[in-house]
PDB file of C-alpha atoms in Angstrom:
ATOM      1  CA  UNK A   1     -54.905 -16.878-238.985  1.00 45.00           C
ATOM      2  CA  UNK A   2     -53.625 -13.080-239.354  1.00 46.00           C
ATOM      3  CA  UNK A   3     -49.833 -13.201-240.821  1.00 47.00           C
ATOM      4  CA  UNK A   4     -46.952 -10.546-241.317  1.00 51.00           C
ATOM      5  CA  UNK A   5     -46.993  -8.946-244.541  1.00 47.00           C
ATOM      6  CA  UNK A   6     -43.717 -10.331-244.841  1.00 60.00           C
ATOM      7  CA  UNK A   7     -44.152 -14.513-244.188  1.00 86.00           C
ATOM      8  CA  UNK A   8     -44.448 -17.128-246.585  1.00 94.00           C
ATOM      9  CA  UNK A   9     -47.966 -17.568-247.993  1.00 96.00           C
ATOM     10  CA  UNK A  10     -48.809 -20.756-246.707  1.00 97.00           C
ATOM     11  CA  UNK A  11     -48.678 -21.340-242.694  1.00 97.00           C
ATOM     12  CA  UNK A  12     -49.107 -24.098-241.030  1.00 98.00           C
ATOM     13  CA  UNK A  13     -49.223 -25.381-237.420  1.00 97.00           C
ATOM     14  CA  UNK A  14     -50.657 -27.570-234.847  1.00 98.00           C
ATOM     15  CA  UNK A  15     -51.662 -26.869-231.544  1.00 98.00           C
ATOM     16  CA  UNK A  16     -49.476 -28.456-228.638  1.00 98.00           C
ATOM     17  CA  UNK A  17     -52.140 -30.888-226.668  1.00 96.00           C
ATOM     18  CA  UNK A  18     -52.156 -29.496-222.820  1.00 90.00           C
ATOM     19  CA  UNK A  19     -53.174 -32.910-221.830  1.00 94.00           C
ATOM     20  CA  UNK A  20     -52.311 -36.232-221.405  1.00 96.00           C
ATOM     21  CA  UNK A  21     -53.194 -38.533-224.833  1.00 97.00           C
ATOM     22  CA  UNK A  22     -54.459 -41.213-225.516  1.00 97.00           C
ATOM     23  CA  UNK A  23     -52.138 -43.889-225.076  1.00 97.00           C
ATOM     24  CA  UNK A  24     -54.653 -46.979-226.097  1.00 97.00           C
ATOM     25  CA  UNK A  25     -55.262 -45.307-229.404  1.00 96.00           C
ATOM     26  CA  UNK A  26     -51.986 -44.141-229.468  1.00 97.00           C
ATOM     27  CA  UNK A  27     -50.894 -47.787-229.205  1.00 97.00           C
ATOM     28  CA  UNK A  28     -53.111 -48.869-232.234  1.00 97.00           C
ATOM     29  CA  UNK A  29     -52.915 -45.385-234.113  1.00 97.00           C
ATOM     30  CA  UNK A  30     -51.879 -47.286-237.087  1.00 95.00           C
ATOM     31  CA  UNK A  31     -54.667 -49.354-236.975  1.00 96.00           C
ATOM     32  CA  UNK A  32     -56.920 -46.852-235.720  1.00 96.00           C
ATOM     33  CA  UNK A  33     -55.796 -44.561-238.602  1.00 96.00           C
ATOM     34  CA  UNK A  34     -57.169 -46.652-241.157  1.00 95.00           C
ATOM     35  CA  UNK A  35     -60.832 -45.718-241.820  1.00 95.00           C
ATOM     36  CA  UNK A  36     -59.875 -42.054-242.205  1.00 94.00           C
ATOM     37  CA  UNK A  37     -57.331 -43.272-244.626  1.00 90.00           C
ATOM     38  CA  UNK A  38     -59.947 -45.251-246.826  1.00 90.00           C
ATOM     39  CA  UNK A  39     -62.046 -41.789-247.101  1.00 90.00           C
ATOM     40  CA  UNK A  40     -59.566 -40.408-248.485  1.00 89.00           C
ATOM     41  CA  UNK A  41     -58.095 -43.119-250.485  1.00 86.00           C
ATOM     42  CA  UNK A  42     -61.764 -42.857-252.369  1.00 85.00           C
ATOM     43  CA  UNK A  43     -60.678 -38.921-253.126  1.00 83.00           C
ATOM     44  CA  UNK A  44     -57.454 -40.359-254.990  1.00 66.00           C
ATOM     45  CA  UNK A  45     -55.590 -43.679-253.869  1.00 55.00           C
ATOM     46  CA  UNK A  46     -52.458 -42.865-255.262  1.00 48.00           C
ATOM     47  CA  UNK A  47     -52.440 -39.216-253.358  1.00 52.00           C
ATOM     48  CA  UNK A  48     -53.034 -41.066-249.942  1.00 51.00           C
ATOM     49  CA  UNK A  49     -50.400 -43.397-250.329  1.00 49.00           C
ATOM     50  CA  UNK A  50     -47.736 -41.278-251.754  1.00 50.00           C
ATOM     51  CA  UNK A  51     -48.594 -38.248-248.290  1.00 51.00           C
ATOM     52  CA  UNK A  52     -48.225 -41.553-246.598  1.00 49.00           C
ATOM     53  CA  UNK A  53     -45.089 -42.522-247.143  1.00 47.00           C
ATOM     54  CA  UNK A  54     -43.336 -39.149-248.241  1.00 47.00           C
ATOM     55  CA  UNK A  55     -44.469 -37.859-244.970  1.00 47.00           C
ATOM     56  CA  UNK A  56     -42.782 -40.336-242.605  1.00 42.00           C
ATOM     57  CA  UNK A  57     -41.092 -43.475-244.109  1.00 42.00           C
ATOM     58  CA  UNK A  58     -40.093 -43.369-247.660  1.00 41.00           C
ATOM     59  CA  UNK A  59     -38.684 -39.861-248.712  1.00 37.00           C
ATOM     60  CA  UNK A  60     -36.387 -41.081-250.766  1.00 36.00           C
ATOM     61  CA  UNK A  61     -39.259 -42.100-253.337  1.00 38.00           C
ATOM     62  CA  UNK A  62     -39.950 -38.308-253.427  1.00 39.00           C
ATOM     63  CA  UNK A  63     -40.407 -38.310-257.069  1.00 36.00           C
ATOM     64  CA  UNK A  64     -43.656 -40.612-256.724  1.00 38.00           C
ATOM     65  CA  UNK A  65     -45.404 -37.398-255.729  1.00 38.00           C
ATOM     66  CA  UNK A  66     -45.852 -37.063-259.810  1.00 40.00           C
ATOM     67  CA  UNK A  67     -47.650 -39.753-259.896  1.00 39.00           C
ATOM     68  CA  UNK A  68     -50.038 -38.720-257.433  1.00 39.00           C
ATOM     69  CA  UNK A  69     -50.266 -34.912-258.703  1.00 39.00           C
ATOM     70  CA  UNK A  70     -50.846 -35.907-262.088  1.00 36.00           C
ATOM     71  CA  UNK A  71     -53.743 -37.852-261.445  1.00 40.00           C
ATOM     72  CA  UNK A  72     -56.106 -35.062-261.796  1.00 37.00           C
ATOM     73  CA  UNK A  73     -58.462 -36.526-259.178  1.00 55.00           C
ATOM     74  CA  UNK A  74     -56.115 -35.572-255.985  1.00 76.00           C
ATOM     75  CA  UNK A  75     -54.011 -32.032-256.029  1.00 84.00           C
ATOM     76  CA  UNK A  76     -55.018 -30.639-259.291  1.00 85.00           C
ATOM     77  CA  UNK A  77     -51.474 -29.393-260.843  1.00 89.00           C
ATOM     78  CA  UNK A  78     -51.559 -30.455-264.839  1.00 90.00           C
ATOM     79  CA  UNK A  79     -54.756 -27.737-265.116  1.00 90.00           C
ATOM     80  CA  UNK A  80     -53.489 -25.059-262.827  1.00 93.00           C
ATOM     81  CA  UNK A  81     -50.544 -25.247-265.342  1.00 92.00           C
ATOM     82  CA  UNK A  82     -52.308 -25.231-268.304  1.00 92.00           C
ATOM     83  CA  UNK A  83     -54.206 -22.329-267.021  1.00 93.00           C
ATOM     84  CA  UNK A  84     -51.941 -20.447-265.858  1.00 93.00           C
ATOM     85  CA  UNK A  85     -49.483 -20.862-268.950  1.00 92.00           C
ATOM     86  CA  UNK A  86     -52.535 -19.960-271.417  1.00 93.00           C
ATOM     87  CA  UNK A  87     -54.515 -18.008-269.326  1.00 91.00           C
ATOM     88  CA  UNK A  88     -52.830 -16.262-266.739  1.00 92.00           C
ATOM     89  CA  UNK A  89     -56.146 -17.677-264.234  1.00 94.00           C
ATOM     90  CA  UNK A  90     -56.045 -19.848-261.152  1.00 95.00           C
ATOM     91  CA  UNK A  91     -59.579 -20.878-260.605  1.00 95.00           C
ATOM     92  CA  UNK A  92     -60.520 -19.939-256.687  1.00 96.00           C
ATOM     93  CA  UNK A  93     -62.428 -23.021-256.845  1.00 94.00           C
ATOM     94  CA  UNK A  94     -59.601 -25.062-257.832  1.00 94.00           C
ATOM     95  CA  UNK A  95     -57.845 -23.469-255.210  1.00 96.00           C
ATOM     96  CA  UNK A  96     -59.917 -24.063-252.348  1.00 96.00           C
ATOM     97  CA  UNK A  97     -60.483 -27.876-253.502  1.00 94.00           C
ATOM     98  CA  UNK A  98     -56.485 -27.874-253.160  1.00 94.00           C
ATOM     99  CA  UNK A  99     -56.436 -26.033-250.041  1.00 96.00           C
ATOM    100  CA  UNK A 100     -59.281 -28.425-248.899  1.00 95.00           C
ATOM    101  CA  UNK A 101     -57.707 -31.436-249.795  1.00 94.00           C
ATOM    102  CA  UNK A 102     -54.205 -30.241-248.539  1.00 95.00           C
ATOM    103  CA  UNK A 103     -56.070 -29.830-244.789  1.00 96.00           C
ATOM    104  CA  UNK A 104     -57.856 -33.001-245.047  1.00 95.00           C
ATOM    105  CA  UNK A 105     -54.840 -35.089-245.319  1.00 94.00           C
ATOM    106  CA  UNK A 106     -52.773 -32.753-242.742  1.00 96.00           C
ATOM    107  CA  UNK A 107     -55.479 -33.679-240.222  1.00 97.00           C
ATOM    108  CA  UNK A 108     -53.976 -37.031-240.975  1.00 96.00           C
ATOM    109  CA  UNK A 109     -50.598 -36.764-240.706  1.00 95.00           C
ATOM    110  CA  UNK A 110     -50.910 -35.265-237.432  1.00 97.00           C
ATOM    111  CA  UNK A 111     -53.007 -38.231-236.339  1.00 97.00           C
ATOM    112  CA  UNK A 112     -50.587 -40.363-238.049  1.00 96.00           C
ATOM    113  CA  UNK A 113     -47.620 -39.036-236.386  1.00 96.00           C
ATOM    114  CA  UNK A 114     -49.074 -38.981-233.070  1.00 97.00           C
ATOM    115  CA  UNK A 115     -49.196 -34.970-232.526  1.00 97.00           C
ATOM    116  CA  UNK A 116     -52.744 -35.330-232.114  1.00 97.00           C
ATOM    117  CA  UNK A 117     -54.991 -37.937-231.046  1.00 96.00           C
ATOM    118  CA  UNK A 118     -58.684 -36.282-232.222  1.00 97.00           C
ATOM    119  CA  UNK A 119     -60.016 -38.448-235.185  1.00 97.00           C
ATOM    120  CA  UNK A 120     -59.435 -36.599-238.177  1.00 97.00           C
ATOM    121  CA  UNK A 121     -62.239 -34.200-238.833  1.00 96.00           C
ATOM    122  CA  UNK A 122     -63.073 -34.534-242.971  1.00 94.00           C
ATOM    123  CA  UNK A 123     -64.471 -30.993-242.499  1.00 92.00           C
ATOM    124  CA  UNK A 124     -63.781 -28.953-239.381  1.00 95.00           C
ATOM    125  CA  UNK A 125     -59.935 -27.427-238.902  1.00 95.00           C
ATOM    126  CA  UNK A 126     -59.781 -28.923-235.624  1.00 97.00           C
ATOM    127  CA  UNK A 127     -55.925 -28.590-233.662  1.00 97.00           C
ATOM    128  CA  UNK A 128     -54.720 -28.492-237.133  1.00 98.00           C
ATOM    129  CA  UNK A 129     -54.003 -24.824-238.831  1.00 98.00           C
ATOM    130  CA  UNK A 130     -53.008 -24.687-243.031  1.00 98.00           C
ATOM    131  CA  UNK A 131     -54.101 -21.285-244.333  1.00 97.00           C
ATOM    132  CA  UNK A 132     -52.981 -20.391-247.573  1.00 97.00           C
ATOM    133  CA  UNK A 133     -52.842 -16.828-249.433  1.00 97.00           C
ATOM    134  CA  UNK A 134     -54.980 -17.101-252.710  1.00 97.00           C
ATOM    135  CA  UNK A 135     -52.858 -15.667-255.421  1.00 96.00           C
ATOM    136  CA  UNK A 136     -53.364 -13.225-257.862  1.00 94.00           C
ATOM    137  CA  UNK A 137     -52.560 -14.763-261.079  1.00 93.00           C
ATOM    138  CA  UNK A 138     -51.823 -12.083-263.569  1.00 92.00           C
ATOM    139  CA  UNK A 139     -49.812  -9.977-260.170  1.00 92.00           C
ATOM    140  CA  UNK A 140     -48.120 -12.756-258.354  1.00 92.00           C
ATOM    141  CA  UNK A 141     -47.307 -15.529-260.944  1.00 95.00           C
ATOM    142  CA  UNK A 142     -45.305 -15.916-263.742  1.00 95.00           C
ATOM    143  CA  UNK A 143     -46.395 -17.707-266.104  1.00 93.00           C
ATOM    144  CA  UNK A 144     -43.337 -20.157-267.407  1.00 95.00           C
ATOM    145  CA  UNK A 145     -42.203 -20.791-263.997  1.00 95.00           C
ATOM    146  CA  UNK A 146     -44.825 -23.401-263.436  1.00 94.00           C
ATOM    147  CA  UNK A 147     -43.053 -25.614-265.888  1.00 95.00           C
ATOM    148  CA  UNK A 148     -39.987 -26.046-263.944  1.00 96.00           C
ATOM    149  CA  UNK A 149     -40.737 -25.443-260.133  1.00 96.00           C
ATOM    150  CA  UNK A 150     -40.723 -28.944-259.527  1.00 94.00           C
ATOM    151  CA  UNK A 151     -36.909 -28.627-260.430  1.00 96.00           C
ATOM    152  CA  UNK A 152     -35.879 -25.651-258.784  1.00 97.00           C
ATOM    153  CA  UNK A 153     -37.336 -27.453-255.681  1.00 97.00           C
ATOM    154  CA  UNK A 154     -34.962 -30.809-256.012  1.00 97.00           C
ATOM    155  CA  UNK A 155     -32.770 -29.100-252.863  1.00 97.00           C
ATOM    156  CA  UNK A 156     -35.751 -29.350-251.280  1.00 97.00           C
ATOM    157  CA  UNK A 157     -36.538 -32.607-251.807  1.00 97.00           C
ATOM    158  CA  UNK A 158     -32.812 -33.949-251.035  1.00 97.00           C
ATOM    159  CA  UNK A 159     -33.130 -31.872-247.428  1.00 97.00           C
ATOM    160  CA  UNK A 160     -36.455 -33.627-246.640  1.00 97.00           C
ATOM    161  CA  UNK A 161     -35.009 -36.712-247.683  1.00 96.00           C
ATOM    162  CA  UNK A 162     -32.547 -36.702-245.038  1.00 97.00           C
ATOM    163  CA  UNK A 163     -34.798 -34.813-242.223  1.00 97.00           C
ATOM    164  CA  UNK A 164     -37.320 -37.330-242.507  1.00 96.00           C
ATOM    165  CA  UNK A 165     -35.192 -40.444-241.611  1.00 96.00           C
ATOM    166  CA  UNK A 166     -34.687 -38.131-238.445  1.00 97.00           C
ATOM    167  CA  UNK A 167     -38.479 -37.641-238.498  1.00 97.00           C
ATOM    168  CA  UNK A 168     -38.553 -41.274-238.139  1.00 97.00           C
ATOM    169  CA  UNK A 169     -36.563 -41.871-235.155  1.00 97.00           C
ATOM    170  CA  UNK A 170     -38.866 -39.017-233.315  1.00 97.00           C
ATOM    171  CA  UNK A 171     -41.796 -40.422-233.900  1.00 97.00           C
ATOM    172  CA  UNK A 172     -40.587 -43.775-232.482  1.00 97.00           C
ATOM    173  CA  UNK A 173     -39.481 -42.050-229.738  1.00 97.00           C
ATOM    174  CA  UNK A 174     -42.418 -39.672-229.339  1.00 97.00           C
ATOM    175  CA  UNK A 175     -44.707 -42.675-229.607  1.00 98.00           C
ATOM    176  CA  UNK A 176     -42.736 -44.657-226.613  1.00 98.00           C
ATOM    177  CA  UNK A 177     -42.924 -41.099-224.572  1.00 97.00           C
ATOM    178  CA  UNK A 178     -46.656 -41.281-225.060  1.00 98.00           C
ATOM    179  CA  UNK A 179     -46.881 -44.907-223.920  1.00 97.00           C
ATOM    180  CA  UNK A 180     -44.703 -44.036-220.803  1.00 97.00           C
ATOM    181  CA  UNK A 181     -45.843 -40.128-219.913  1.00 96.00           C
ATOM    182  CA  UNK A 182     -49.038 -39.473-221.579  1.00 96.00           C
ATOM    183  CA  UNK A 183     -47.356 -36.652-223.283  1.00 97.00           C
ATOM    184  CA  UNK A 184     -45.126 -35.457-226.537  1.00 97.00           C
ATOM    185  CA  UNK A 185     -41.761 -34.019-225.926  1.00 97.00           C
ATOM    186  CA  UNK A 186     -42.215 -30.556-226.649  1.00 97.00           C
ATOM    187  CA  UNK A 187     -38.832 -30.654-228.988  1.00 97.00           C
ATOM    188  CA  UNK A 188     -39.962 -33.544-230.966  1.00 97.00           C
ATOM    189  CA  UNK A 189     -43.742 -32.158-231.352  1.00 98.00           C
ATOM    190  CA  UNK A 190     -42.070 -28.621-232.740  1.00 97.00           C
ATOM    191  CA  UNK A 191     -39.606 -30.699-235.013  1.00 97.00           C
ATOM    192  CA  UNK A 192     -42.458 -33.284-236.671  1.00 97.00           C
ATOM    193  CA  UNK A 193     -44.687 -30.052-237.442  1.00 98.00           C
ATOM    194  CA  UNK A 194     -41.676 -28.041-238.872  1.00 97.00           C
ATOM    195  CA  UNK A 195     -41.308 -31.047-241.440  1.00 97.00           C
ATOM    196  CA  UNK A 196     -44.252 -31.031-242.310  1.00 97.00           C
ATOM    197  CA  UNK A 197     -44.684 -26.925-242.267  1.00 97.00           C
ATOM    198  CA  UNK A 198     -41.463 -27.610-244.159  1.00 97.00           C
ATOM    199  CA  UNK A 199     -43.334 -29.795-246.741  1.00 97.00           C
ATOM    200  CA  UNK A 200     -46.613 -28.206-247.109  1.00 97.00           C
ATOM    201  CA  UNK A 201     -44.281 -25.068-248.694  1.00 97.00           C
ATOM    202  CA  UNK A 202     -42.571 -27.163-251.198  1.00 97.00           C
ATOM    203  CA  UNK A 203     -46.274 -28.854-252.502  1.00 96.00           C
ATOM    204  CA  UNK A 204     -47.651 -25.036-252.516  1.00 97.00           C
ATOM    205  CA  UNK A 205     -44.408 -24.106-254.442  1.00 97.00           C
ATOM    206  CA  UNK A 206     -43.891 -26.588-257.026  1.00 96.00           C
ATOM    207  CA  UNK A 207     -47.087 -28.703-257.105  1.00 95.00           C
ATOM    208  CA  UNK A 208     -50.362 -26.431-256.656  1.00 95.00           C
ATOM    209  CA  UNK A 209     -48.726 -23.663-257.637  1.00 96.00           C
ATOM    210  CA  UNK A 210     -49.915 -20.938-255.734  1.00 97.00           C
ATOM    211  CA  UNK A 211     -46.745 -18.848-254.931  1.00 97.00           C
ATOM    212  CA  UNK A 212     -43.801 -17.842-256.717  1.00 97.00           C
ATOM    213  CA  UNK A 213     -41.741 -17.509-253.430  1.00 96.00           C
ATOM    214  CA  UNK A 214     -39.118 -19.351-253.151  1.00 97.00           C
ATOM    215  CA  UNK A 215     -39.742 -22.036-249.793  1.00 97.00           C
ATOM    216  CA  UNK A 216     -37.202 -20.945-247.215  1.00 96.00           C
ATOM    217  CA  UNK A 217     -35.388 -23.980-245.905  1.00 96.00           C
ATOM    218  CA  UNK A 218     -36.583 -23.630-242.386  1.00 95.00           C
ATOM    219  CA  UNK A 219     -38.815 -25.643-240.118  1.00 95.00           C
ATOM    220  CA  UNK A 220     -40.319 -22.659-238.213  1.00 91.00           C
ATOM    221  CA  UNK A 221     -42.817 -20.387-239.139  1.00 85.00           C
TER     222      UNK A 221
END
C-alpha cells in the first residue's frame, strides 16, 4: 500500500465484501472462530485474550493490555524499550515479528466482528490491509519517550472505551443484517474498521513503539 508523505505510519483497512456472506458461518462465527483462536493462543494466550476482549467487549479492562505486552512471547515491547533507551536500535526483525503478529490477529478481528467471512489466513494478507512504516531509530525516535507513551495515550484509551460499547451494539446489529440481507451495512462496516484502524495506532504508538507521532483521534484513514 503506497501512502501520502503526510499520513500516519501505520494504515489499516479492510476490503468491503461485494457479495452476499455467509450467513451459516456467520451464525456460528463464534464458534467457528475458535480454531484460529487456539493457533494463536499457542503464540501467547494472554495476547489472544486480551485483542479479544479489548477489541469488542471489555474496553474498560484496557490496562490488561500490559499484561499481554509484557509477556515477551506476544508484541515484544519490554526489549524494543530497552533497546531503544540503550541503544538507539529497533531490530527489523523484531519489527516484522510485531508487524506479523499485529496482521495475524487483525485477520481475526475482522472474522470476529463479522467484516469478513474468509477463515483467517495465518500467512497470506487476504481482505485484510496493516502496513506499517519501519522506523529509523536514531532519526525518528526519541529515546525517553518510550517510557511514558503508554501514558500520554490514556485519552486514547478513555475514547475507545466509550466507542467500543458503540462497537458493540453494531456488531449486534451488523450480525442480524447479515442473517436477514446477506450483507454489512456499509456505515457500520466503515465504523468497526475505523475502531480498529483507531486501535492498531494507539498499540503502534505506545506498545511496539514504532512511531513517535502522536495517533490522531480519528477513525478514518
Amino acid at each position: 500500500m503506497n501512502a501520502p508523505a503526510d499520513s500516519y505510519p501505520l494504515r489499516f483497512d479492510v476490503d468491503y465484501p461485494d457479495r452476499p456472506l455467509n450467513r451459516l458461518t456467520t451464525f456460528f462465527r463464534l464458534f467457528t472462530v475458535i480454531p484460529i483462536f487456539i493457533v494463536l493462543a499457542c503464540i501467547d494466550a494472554s495476547f489472544t485474550m486480551q485483542y479479544f476482549s479489548d477489541s469488542f467487549f471489555e474496553w474498560a479492562q484496557v490496562k490488561g493490555w500490559n499484561r499481554g505486552v509484557y509477556s515477551g512471547i506476544g508484541l515484544l515491547f519490554v526489549p524494543a524499550l530497552l533497546m531503544l533507551l540503550f541503544r538507539r536500535k529497533y531490530p527489523r526483525w523484531w519489527f516484522d515479528w510485531n508487524l506479523e503478529l499485529l496482521r495475524f490477529s487483525s485477520r481475526i478481528s475482522a472474522y470476529l466482528g463479522l467484516l469478513r467471512d474468509e477463515y483467517p489466513s495465518t500467512d497470506e494478507e487476504q481482505a485484510v490491509h496493516l502496513d506499517i512504516d519501519y522506523p529509523d531509530a536514531e532519526q525518528d525516535l526519541n529515546r525517553w519517550l518510550p517510557l511514558i507513551k503508554w501514558f500520554l495515550a490514556i485519552p486514547h484509551y478513555i475514547v475507545l472505551a466509550l466507542l467500543g460499547v458503540v462497537v458493540l451494539f453494531c456488531l449486534i446489529g451488523a450480525w442480524f443484517a447479515i442473517l436477514f440481507t446477506g450483507h454489512y451495512p456499509r456505515a457500520l462496516f466503515d465504523l468497526v474498521v475505523g475502531f480498529n484502524r483507531w486501535w492498531l495506532r494507539v498499540i503502534a504508538y505506545a506498545f511496539i513503539l514504532v512511531t513517535d507521532q502522536y495517533p490522531p483521534f480519528r477513525l478514518s484513514d
